[in-house]
Structures are given as C-alpha cells and as structure tokens.
GROMACS .gro file of N, CA and C in nm:
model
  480
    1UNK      N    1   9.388  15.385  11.569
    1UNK     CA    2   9.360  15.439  11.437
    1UNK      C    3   9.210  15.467  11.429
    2UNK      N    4   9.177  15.586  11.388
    2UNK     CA    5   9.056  15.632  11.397
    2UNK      C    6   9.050  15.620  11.235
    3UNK      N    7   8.905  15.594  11.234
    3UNK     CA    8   8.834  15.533  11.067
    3UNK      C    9   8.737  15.675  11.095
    4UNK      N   10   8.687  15.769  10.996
    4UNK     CA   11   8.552  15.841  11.011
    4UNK      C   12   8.464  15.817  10.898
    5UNK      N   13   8.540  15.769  10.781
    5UNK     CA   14   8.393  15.715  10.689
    5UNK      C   15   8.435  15.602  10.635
    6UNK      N   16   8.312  15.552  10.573
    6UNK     CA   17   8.324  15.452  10.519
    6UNK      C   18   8.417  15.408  10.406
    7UNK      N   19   8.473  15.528  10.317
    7UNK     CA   20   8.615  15.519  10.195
    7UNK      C   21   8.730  15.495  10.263
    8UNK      N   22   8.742  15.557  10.399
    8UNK     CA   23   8.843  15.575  10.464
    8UNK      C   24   8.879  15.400  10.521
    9UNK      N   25   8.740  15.375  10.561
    9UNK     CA   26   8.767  15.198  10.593
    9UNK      C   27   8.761  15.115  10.445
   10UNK      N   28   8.700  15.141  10.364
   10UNK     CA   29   8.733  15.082  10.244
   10UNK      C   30   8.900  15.073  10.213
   11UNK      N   31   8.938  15.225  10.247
   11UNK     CA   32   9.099  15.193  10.166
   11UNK      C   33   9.163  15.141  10.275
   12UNK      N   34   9.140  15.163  10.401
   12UNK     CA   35   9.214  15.035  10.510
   12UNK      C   36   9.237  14.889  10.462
   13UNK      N   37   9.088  14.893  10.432
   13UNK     CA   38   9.063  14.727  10.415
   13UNK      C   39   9.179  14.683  10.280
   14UNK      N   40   9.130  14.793  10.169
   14UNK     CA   41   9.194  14.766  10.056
   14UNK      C   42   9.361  14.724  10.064
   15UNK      N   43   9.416  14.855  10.143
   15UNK     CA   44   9.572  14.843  10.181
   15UNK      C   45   9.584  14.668  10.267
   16UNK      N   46   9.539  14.663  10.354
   16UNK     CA   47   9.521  14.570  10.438
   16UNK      C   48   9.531  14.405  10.299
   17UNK      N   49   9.445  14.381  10.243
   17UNK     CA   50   9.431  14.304  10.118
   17UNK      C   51   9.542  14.328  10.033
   18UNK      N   52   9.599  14.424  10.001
   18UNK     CA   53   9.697  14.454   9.896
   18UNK      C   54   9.814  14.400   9.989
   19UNK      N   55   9.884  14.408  10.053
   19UNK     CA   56   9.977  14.385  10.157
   19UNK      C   57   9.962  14.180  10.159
   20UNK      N   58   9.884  14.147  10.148
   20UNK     CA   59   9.812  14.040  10.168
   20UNK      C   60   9.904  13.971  10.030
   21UNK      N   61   9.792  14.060   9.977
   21UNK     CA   62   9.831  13.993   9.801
   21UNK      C   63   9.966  13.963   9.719
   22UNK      N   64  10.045  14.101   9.778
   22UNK     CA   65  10.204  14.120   9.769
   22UNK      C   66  10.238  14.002   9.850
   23UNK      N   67  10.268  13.982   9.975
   23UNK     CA   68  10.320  13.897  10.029
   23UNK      C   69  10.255  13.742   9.991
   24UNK      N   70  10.190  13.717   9.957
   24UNK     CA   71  10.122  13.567   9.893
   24UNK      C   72  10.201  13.553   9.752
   25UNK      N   73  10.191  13.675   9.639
   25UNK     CA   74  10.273  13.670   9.543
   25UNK      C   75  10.404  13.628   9.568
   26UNK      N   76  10.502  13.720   9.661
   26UNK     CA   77  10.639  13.691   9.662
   26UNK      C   78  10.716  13.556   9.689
   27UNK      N   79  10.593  13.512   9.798
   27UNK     CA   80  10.612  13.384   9.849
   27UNK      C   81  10.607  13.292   9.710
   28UNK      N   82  10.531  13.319   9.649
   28UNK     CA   83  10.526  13.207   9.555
   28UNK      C   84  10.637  13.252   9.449
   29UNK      N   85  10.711  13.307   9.428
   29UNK     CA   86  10.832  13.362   9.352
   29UNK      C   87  10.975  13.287   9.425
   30UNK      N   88  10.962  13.312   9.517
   30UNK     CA   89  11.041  13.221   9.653
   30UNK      C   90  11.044  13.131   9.555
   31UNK      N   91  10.889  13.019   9.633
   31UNK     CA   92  10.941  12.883   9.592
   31UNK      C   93  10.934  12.825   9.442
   32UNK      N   94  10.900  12.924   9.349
   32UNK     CA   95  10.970  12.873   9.206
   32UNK      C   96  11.076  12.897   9.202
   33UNK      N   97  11.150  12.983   9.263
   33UNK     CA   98  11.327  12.991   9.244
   33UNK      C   99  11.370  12.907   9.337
   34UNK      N  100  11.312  12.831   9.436
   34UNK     CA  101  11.361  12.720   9.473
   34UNK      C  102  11.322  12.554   9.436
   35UNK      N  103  11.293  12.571   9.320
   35UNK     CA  104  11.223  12.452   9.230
   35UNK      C  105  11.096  12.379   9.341
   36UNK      N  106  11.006  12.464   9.431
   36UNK     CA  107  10.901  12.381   9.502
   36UNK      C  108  10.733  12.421   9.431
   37UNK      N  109  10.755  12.442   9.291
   37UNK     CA  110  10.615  12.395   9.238
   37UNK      C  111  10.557  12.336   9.272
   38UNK      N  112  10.583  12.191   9.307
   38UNK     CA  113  10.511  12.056   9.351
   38UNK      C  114  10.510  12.038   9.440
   39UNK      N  115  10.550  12.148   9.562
   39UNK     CA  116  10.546  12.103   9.668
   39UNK      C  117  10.394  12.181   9.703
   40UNK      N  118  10.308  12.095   9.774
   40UNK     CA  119  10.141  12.102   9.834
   40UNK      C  120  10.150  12.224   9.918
   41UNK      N  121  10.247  12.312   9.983
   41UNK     CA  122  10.268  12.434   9.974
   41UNK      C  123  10.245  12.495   9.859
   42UNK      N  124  10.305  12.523   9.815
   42UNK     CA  125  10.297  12.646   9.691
   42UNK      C  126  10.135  12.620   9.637
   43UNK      N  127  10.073  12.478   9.635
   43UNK     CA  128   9.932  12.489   9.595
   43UNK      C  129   9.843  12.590   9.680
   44UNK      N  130   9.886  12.549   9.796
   44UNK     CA  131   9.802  12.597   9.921
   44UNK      C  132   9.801  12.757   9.941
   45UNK      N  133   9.934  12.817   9.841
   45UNK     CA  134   9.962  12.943   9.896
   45UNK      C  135   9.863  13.011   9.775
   46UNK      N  136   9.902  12.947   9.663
   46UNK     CA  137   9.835  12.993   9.546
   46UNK      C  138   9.649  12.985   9.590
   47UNK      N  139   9.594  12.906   9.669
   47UNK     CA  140   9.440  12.914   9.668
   47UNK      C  141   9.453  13.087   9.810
   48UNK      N  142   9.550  13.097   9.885
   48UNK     CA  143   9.532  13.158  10.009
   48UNK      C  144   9.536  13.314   9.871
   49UNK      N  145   9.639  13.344   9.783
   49UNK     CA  146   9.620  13.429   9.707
   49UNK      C  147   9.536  13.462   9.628
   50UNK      N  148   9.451  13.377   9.594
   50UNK     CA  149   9.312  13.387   9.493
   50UNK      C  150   9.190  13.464   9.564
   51UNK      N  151   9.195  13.363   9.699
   51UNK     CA  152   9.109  13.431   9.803
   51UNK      C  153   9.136  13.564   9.842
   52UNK      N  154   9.238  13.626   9.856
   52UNK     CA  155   9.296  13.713   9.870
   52UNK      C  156   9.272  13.846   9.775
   53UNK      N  157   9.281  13.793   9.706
   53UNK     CA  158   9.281  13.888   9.548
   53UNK      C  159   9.109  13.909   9.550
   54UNK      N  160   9.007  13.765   9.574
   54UNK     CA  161   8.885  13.840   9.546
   54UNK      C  162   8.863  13.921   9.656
   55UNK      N  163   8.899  13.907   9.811
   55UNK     CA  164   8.822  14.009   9.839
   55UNK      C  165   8.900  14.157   9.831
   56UNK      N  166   9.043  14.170   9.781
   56UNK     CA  167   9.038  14.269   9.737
   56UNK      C  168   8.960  14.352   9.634
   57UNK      N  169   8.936  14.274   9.510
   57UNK     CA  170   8.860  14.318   9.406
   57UNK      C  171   8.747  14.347   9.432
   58UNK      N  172   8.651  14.305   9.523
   58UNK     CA  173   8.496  14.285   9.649
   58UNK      C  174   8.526  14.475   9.689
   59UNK      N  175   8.655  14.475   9.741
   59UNK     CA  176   8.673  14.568   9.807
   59UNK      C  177   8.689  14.709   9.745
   60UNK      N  178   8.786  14.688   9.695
   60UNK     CA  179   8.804  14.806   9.548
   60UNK      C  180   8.639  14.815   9.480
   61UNK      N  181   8.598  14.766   9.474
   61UNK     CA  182   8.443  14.764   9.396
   61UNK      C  183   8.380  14.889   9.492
   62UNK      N  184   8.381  14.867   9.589
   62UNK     CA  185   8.360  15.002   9.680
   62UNK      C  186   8.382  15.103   9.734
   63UNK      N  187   8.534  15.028   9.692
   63UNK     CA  188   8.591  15.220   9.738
   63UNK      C  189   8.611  15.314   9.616
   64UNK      N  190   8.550  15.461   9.658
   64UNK     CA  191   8.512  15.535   9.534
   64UNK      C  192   8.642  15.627   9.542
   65UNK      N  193   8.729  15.630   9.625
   65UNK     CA  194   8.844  15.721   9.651
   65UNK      C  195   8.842  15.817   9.753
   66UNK      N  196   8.912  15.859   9.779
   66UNK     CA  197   8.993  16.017   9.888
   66UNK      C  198   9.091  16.089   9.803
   67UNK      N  199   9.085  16.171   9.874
   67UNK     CA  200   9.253  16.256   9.813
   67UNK      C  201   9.322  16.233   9.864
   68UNK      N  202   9.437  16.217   9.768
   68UNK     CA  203   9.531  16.168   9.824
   68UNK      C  204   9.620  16.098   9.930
   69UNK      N  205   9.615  16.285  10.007
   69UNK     CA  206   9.697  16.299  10.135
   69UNK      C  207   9.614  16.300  10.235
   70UNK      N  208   9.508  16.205  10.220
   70UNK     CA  209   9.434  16.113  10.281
   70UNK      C  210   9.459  16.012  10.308
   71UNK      N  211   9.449  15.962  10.135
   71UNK     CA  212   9.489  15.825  10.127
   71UNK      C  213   9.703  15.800  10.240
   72UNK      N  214   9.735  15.848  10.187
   72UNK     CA  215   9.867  15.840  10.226
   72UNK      C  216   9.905  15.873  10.390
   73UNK      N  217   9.813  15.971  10.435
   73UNK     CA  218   9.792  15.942  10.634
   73UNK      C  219   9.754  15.833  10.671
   74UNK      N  220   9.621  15.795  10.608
   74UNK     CA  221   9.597  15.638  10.616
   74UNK      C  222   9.710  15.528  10.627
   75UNK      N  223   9.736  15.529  10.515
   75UNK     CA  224   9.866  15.410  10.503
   75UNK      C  225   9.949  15.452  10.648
   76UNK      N  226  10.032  15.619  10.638
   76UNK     CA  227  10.105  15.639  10.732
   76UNK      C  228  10.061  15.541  10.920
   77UNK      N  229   9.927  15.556  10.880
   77UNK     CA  230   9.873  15.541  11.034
   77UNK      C  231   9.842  15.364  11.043
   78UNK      N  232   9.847  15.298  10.930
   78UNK     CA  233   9.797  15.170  10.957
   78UNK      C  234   9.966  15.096  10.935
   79UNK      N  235  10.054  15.169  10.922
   79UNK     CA  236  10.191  15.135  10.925
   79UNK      C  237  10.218  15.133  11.050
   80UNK      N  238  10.237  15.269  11.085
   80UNK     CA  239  10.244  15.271  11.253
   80UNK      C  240  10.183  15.176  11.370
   81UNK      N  241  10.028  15.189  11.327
   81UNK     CA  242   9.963  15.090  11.398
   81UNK      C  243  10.000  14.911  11.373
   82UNK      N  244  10.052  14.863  11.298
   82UNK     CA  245  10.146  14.759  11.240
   82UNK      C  246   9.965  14.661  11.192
   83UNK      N  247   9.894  14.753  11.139
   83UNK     CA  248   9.823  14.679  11.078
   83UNK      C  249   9.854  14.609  10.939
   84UNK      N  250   9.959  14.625  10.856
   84UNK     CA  251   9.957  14.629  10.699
   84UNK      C  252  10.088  14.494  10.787
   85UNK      N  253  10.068  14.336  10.722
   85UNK     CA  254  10.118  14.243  10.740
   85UNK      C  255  10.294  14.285  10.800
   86UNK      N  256  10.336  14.299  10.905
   86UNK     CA  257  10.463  14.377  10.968
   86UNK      C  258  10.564  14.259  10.919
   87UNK      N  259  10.675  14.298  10.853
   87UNK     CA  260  10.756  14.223  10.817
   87UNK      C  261  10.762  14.141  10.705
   88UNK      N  262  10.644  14.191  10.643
   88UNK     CA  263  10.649  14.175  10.512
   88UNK      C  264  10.668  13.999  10.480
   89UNK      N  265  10.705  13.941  10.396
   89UNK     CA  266  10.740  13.801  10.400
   89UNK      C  267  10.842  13.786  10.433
   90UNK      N  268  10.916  13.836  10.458
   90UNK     CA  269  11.047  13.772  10.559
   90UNK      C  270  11.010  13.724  10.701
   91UNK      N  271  10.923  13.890  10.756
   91UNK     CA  272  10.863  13.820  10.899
   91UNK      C  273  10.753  13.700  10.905
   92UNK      N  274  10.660  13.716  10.764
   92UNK     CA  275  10.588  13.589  10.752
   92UNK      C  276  10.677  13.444  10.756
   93UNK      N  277  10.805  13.438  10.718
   93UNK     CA  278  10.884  13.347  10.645
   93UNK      C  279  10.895  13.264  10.774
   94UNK      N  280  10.956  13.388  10.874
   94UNK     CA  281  11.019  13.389  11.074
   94UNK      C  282  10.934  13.261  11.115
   95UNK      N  283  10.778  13.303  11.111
   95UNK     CA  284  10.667  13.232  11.128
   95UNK      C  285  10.646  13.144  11.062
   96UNK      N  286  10.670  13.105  10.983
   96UNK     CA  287  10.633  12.963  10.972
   96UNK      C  288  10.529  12.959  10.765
   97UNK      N  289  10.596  13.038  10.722
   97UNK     CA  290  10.501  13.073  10.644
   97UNK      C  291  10.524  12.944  10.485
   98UNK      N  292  10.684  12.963  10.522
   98UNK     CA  293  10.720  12.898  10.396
   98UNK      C  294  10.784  12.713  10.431
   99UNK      N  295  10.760  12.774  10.568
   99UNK     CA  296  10.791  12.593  10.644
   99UNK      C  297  10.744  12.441  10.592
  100UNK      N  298  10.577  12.449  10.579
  100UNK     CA  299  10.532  12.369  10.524
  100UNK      C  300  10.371  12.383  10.489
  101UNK      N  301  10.262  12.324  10.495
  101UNK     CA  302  10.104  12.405  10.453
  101UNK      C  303  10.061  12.379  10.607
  102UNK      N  304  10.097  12.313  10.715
  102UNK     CA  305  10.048  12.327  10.860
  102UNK      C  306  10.081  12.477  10.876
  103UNK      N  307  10.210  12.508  10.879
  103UNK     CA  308  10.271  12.617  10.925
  103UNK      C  309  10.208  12.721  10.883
  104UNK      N  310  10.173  12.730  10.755
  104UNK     CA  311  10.096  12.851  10.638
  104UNK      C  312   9.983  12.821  10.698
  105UNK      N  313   9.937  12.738  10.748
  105UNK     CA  314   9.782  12.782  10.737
  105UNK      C  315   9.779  12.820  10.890
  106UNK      N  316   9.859  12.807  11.027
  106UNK     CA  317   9.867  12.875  11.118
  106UNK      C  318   9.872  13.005  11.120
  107UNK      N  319   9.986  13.044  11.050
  107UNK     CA  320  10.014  13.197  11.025
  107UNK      C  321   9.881  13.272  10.973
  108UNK      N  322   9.849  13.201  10.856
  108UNK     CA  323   9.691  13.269  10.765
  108UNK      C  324   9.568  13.271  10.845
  109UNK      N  325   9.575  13.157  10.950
  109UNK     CA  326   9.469  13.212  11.015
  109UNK      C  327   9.493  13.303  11.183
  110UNK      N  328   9.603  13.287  11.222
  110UNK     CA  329   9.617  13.402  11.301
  110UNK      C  330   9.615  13.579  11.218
  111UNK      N  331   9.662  13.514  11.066
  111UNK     CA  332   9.620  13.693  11.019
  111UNK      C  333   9.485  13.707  10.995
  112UNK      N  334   9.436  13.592  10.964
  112UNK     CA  335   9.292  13.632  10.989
  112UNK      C  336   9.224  13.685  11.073
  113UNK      N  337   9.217  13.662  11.223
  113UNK     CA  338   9.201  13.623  11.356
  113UNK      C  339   9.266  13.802  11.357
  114UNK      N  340   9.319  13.846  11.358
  114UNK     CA  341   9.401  13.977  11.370
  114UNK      C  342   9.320  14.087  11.309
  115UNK      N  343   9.326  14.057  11.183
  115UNK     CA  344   9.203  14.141  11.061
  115UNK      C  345   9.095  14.176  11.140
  116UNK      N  346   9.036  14.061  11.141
  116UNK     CA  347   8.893  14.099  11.242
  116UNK      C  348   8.910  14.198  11.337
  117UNK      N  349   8.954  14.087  11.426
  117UNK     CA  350   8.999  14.169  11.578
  117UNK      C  351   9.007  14.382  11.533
  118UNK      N  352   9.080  14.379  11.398
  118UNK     CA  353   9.148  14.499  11.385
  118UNK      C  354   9.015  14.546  11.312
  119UNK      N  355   8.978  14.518  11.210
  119UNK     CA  356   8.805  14.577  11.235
  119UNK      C  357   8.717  14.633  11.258
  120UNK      N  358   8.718  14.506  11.360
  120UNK     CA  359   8.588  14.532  11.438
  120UNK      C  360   8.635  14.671  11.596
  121UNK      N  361   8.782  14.680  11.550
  121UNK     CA  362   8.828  14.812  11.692
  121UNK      C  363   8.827  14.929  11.594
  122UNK      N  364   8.841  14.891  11.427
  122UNK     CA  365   8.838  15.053  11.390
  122UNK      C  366   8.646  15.054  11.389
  123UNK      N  367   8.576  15.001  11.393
  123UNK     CA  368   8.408  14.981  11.390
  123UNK      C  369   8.381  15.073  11.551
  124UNK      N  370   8.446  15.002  11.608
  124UNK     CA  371   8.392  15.066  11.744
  124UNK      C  372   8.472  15.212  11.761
  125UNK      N  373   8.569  15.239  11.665
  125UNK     CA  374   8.645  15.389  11.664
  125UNK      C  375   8.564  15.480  11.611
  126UNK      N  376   8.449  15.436  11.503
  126UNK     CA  377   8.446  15.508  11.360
  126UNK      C  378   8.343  15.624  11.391
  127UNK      N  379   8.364  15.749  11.314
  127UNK     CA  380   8.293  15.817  11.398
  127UNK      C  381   8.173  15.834  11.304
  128UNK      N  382   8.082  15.759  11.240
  128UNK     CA  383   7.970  15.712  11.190
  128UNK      C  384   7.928  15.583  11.115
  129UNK      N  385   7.813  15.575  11.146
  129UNK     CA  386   7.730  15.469  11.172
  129UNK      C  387   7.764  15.412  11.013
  130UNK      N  388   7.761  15.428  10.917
  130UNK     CA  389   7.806  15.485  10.772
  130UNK      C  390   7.952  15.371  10.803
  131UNK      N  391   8.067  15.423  10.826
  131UNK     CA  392   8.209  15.355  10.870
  131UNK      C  393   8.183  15.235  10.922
  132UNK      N  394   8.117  15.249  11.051
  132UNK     CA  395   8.089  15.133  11.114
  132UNK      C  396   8.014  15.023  11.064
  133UNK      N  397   7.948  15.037  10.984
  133UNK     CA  398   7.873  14.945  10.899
  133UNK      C  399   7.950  14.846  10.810
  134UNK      N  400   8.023  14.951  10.731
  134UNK     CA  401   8.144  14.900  10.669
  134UNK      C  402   8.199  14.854  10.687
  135UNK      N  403   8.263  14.875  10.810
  135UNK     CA  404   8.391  14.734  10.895
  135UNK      C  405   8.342  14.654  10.931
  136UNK      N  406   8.229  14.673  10.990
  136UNK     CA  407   8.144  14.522  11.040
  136UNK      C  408   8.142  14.473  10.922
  137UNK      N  409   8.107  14.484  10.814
  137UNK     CA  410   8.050  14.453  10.693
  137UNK      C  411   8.237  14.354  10.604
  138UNK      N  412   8.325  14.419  10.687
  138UNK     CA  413   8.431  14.391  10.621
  138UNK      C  414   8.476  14.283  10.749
  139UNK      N  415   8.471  14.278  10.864
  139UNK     CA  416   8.482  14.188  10.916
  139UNK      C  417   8.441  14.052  10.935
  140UNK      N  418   8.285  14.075  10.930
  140UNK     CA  419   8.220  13.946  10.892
  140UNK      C  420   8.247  13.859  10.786
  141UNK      N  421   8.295  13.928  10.609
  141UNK     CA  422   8.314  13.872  10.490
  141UNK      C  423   8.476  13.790  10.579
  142UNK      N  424   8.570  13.874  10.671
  142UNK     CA  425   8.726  13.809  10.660
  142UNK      C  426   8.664  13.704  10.769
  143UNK      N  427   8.551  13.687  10.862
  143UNK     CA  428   8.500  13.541  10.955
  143UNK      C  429   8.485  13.432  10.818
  144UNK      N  430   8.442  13.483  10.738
  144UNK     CA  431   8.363  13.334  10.663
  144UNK      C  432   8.544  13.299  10.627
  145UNK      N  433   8.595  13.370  10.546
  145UNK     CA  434   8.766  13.315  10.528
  145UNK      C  435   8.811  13.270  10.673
  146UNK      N  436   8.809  13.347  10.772
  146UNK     CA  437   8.888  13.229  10.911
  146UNK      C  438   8.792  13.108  10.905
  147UNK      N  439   8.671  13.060  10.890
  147UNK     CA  440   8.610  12.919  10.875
  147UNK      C  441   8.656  12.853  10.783
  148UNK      N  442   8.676  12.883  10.671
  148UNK     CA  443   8.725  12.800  10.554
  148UNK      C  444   8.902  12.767  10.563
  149UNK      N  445   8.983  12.847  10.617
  149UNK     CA  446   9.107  12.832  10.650
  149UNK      C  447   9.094  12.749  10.755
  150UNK      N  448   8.994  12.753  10.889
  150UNK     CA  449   8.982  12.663  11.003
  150UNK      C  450   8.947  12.509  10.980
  151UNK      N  451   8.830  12.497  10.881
  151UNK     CA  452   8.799  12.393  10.789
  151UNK      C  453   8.907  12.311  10.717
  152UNK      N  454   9.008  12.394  10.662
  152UNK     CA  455   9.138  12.301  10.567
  152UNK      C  456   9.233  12.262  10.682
  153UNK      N  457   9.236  12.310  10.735
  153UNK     CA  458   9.328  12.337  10.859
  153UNK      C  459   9.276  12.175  10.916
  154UNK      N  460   9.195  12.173  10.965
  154UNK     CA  461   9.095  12.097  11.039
  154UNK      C  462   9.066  11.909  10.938
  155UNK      N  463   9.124  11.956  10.803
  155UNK     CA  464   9.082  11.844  10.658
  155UNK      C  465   9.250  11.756  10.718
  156UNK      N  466   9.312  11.886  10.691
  156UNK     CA  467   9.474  11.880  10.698
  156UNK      C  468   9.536  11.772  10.841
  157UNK      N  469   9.455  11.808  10.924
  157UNK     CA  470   9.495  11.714  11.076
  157UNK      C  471   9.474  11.578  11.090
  158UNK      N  472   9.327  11.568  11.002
  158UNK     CA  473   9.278  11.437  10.931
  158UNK      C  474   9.353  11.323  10.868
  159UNK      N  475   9.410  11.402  10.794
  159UNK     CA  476   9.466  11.316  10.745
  159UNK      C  477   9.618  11.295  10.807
  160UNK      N  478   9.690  11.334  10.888
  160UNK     CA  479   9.763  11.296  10.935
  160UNK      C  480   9.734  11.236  11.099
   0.00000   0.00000   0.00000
C-alpha cells in the first residue's frame, strides 16, 4: 500500500483506530450480554478503548480530508492489504481476545507490534517527506501504547 501524503496517512491511521474502536466497543457489548461487568476483563478492555478513542481523536485533529473516492480506495486498499483489524471481533475472539485480560493483552499488543511494523512500511513507501513524517510521527505515538500495554502486561505476571 502506497501512502503519497500526509491526509492520505492520516485517514489510514484514522481507519486503522476506528476499526480498533469498533471492535473494543463490541467486545464490551459481548460481555454485558453475558453478565461479565465484573469480570477484570471488561475493565481492561474498557481502558484498551479509551486509549484507543484518544488517539483516534489525536488523529482526526489532523486529518483535514480527501475526496471521497480517495478516501474509499484507501479503505479498499488497507482491506486488501488486511491492515484494518481482519476478522473483526470474532477473529479477535479466535485469539484470545475475550478469553481472559492475559489473553487481551497478548492480542493488543501483537496489534500493536503490527501497527507499527505497518507504518513504519507505509513511511518507507510514501512518496514525500511530508507522508513520511507523518507515519513516523504516527508510529512512534502507537510505541509509547506497545510500552504501556508491555508494562500492564509485565504488572499482570507479577502478580501471578
């Protein structure tokens, strides 16, 4: 997937976050229809969605728009490329998502770990310095989230 400006990686990122946000929401719809409010999951999913949501809002703050059938090749191409979370929460579910908060926070930080990775390859695609700035700029903000997910992750082992 080729990125050429910087809106164009903005609405990546944005789609990328929105996909995020949807699937963190649903999950937590899940487990209130399965009475697991109280279960230290659903807390855990609810902080992974907050985080989620700001750096969408971070993100949207910068993107000023495309037209349309821009916007909508984009999506087409980051579908294809199976950047936009593949499988939606069911395939998150496959993984380990709704298992228990070890499991969730494996999955969250391999999507982290992925994000980047995915990035920092549209950064080295982009065909200006402008784009590339941007993804770096969007990659580095999703490193400080893989430390803080690596960090709970890391609280979480502790105590067991």
């Amino acid at each position: 997937m080729v990125v050429r400006s910087e809106q164009e990686a903005l609405f990546v990122a944005c789609e990328m976050e929105s996909t995020a946000v949807q699937m963190y929401t649903r999950a937590l719809v899940l487990l209130e229809q399965q009475d697991r409010c109280g279960d230290p999951l659903y807390k855990s999913i609810q902080e992974l969605l907050e985080d989620e949501k700001g750096h969408l809002c971070r993100f949207r703050s910068l993107y000023q728009g495309l037209e349309e059938a821009d916007e909508q090749q984009l999506t087409l191409s980051a579908v294809a490329e199976g950047v936009l979370f593949e499988g939606g929460l069911m395939g998150a579910a496959r993984r380990g998502l709704l298992r228990d908060v070890e499991s969730m926070l494996e999955l969250a930080i391999s999507a982290e770990g992925a994000s980047i990775r995915k990035y920092r390859e549209f950064a080295q695609n982009a065909q200006t310095g402008q784009a590339r700035d941007a993804l770096l700029m969007i990659a580095q903000e999703e490193c400080g989230h893989l430390m803080e997910l690596e960090a709970v992750r890391a609280a979480q082992q502790e105590k067991h």
